[in-house]
Amino acid sequence: MQKVVYSVAKVNRDEKLKGIGYLSEGNLLIPAISKNGKPYIRVFEDVTKSCHSSLHSEDEYKGYF
């Protein structure tokens, strides 16, 4: 598991999810809280296939998922 800083924005929305998550087998795992106030792990599958390295930094990736 690799620790990463992430920023996820939904299309046509102003809010962003930001924080520290983990990459495991190509999936992004982030902590989240449900509407009921219970914590859970949110999984974005195959993120590494959709994101590509940025031109400005070797450690930064961008893409649409």
N, CA, C and O of each residue as an XYZ file, in Angstrom:
260
protein
N       0.837     -1.181      0.000
C       0.000      0.000      0.000
C       0.879      1.240      0.000
O       1.851      1.328      0.750
N       0.529      2.183     -0.840
C       1.273      3.432     -0.953
C       0.389      4.572     -0.465
O      -0.756      4.703     -0.899
N       0.915      5.396      0.435
C       0.182      6.534      0.978
C       0.253      7.693     -0.016
O       1.337      8.043     -0.484
N      -0.912      8.298     -0.345
C      -0.969      9.374     -1.331
C      -1.882     10.497     -0.846
O      -2.754     10.291     -0.002
N      -1.664     11.670     -1.391
C      -2.562     12.799     -1.194
C      -3.471     12.851     -2.414
O      -2.991     12.771     -3.545
N      -4.781     12.985     -2.198
C      -5.722     12.950     -3.311
C      -6.621     14.171     -3.295
O      -6.797     14.824     -2.267
N      -7.181     14.462     -4.448
C      -8.204     15.487     -4.624
C      -9.142     14.977     -5.706
O      -8.739     14.805     -6.856
N     -10.389     14.738     -5.335
C     -11.378     14.191     -6.258
C     -12.521     15.193     -6.364
O     -13.084     15.617     -5.355
N     -12.858     15.566     -7.593
C     -13.963     16.494     -7.833
C     -15.017     15.807     -8.683
O     -14.692     15.109     -9.644
N     -16.272     16.004     -8.331
C     -17.356     15.466     -9.135
C     -17.656     16.434    -10.270
O     -17.499     17.646    -10.117
N     -18.084     15.904    -11.400
C     -18.397     16.718    -12.559
C     -19.619     17.588    -12.242
O     -20.594     17.114    -11.658
N     -19.554     18.851    -12.631
C     -20.627     19.832    -12.436
C     -20.963     20.084    -10.963
O     -22.099     20.434    -10.642
N     -20.005     19.914    -10.082
C     -20.178     20.205     -8.658
C     -19.001     21.050     -8.190
O     -17.899     20.935     -8.728
N     -19.228     21.892     -7.195
C     -18.159     22.734     -6.672
C     -17.369     22.062     -5.557
O     -16.236     22.464     -5.289
N     -17.928     21.057     -4.906
C     -17.250     20.434     -3.783
C     -16.206     19.426     -4.247
O     -16.370     18.770     -5.276
N     -15.121     19.316     -3.465
C     -14.048     18.376     -3.746
C     -13.787     17.537     -2.510
O     -13.951     17.999     -1.381
N     -13.384     16.311     -2.736
C     -12.911     15.450     -1.664
C     -11.399     15.555     -1.653
O     -10.761     15.296     -2.673
N     -10.808     15.927     -0.526
C      -9.361     16.070     -0.410
C      -8.898     15.356      0.843
O      -9.633     15.263      1.826
N      -7.682     14.857      0.803
C      -7.134     14.226      1.990
C      -6.023     13.259      1.674
O      -5.388     13.330      0.622
N      -5.799     12.349      2.612
C      -4.761     11.342      2.470
C      -5.444      9.990      2.326
O      -6.321      9.636      3.115
N      -5.037      9.249      1.321
C      -5.597      7.927      1.064
C      -4.491      6.940      0.763
O      -3.312      7.229      0.966
N      -4.877      5.779      0.280
C      -3.920      4.720     -0.002
C      -4.201      4.105     -1.365
O      -5.356      3.912     -1.746
N      -3.123      3.796     -2.101
C      -3.222      3.055     -3.354
C      -2.901      1.600     -3.068
O      -1.852      1.284     -2.506
N      -3.802      0.724     -3.455
C      -3.598     -0.700     -3.260
C      -4.078     -1.427     -4.510
O      -5.266     -1.403     -4.830
N      -3.159     -2.069     -5.209
C      -3.465     -2.842     -6.414
C      -4.217     -2.014     -7.450
O      -5.125     -2.530     -8.103
N      -3.862     -0.746     -7.613
C      -4.496      0.121     -8.604
C      -5.773      0.789     -8.137
O      -6.379      1.542     -8.899
N      -6.203      0.538     -6.907
C      -7.417      1.138     -6.367
C      -7.065      2.221     -5.355
O      -6.089      2.091     -4.617
N      -7.856      3.285     -5.320
C      -7.680      4.350     -4.336
C      -8.646      4.100     -3.189
O      -9.856      4.010     -3.396
N      -8.110      3.990     -1.976
C      -8.909      3.768     -0.775
C      -8.870      5.035      0.061
O      -7.793      5.507      0.426
N     -10.050      5.596      0.369
C     -10.102      6.816      1.163
C     -11.102      6.645      2.299
O     -12.110      5.955      2.144
N     -10.824      7.273      3.448
C     -11.791      7.225      4.542
C     -12.934      8.195      4.272
O     -12.721      9.276      3.723
N     -14.144      7.809      4.656
C     -15.318      8.656      4.447
C     -16.285      8.451      5.610
O     -16.160      7.503      6.386
N     -17.250      9.362      5.711
C     -18.278      9.270      6.739
C     -19.633      9.291      6.053
O     -19.898     10.149      5.210
N     -20.493      8.341      6.417
C     -21.817      8.235      5.801
C     -22.746      9.331      6.320
O     -22.395     10.070      7.240
N     -23.921      9.427      5.728
C     -24.911     10.407      6.165
C     -25.355     10.161      7.604
O     -25.761     11.088      8.304
N     -25.274      8.918      8.034
C     -25.651      8.562      9.405
C     -24.537      8.816     10.412
O     -24.734      8.631     11.613
N     -23.357      9.244      9.928
C     -22.235      9.533     10.809
C     -21.317      8.355     11.073
O     -20.465      8.422     11.960
N     -21.476      7.274     10.318
C     -20.640      6.091     10.512
C     -19.467      6.110      9.539
O     -19.659      6.399      8.358
N     -18.250      5.808     10.010
C     -17.081      5.777      9.116
C     -17.057      4.523      8.245
O     -17.490      3.449      8.664
N     -16.540      4.681      7.021
C     -16.357      3.559      6.103
C     -15.223      3.877      5.148
O     -14.764      5.018      5.090
N     -14.766      2.887      4.400
C     -13.698      3.056      3.417
C     -14.337      3.125      2.034
O     -15.049      2.208      1.624
N     -14.080      4.216      1.319
C     -14.598      4.382     -0.039
C     -13.521      3.932     -1.019
O     -12.350      4.278     -0.858
N     -13.906      3.171     -2.023
C     -12.952      2.591     -2.975
C     -13.240      3.118     -4.372
O     -14.368      3.028     -4.857
N     -12.211      3.670     -5.021
C     -12.263      4.054     -6.429
C     -11.425      3.021     -7.171
O     -10.201      3.004     -7.044
N     -12.075      2.165     -7.940
C     -11.390      1.046     -8.594
C     -10.658      1.481     -9.861
O     -11.128      2.347    -10.599
N      -9.502      0.866    -10.101
C      -8.678      1.060    -11.298
C      -8.350      2.525    -11.569
O      -8.412      2.972    -12.715
N      -8.009      3.261    -10.544
C      -7.663      4.675    -10.689
C      -6.370      4.844    -11.478
O      -6.251      5.784    -12.264
N      -5.414      3.967    -11.288
C      -4.122      4.115    -11.957
C      -4.227      3.934    -13.470
O      -3.359      4.410    -14.201
N      -5.268      3.258    -13.955
C      -5.464      3.122    -15.396
C      -6.017      4.400    -16.017
O      -5.772      4.674    -17.193
N      -6.758      5.182    -15.240
C      -7.401      6.391    -15.757
C      -6.552      7.644    -15.602
O      -6.754      8.615    -16.331
N      -5.617      7.643    -14.677
C      -4.809      8.832    -14.404
C      -3.412      8.671    -14.984
O      -2.842      7.579    -14.984
N      -2.869      9.788    -15.483
C      -1.554      9.800    -16.109
C      -0.692     10.858    -15.444
O      -1.218     11.802    -14.854
N       0.632     10.715    -15.530
C       1.533     11.651    -14.873
C       1.405     13.045    -15.470
O       1.184     13.206    -16.671
N       1.546     14.040    -14.617
C       1.419     15.435    -15.008
C       2.703     15.904    -15.684
O       3.777     15.358    -15.432
N       2.592     16.912    -16.540
C       3.765     17.450    -17.221
C       4.660     18.246    -16.280
O       5.864     18.346    -16.513
N       4.090     18.813    -15.222
C       4.826     19.705    -14.330
C       5.534     18.984    -13.184
O       6.503     19.511    -12.638
N       5.078     17.811    -12.814
C       5.660     17.107    -11.683
C       5.613     15.603    -11.922
O       4.639     15.083    -12.467
N       6.672     14.905    -11.510
C       6.722     13.461    -11.679
C       5.849     12.741    -10.655
O       5.419     11.611    -10.890
N       5.585     13.390     -9.521
C       4.823     12.765     -8.446
C       3.337     13.083     -8.513
O       2.582     12.648     -7.643
N       2.905     13.813     -9.498
C       1.504     14.239     -9.596
C       0.832     13.573    -10.792
O       1.401     13.494    -11.880
N      -0.382     13.100    -10.569
C      -1.144     12.431    -11.609
C      -2.492     13.113    -11.780
O      -3.087     13.589    -10.814
N      -2.964     13.157    -13.016
C      -4.259     13.762    -13.305
C      -5.009     12.875    -14.285
O      -4.407     12.118    -15.046
N      -6.335     12.980    -14.255
C      -7.124     12.211    -15.195
C      -8.589     12.252    -14.839
O      -8.980     12.803    -13.810
N      -9.391     11.666    -15.696
C     -10.831     11.579    -15.487
C     -11.183     10.129    -15.194
O     -10.701      9.211    -15.857
N     -12.023      9.941    -14.199
C     -12.421      8.597    -13.815
C     -13.918      8.503    -13.816
O     -14.469      7.443    -13.518
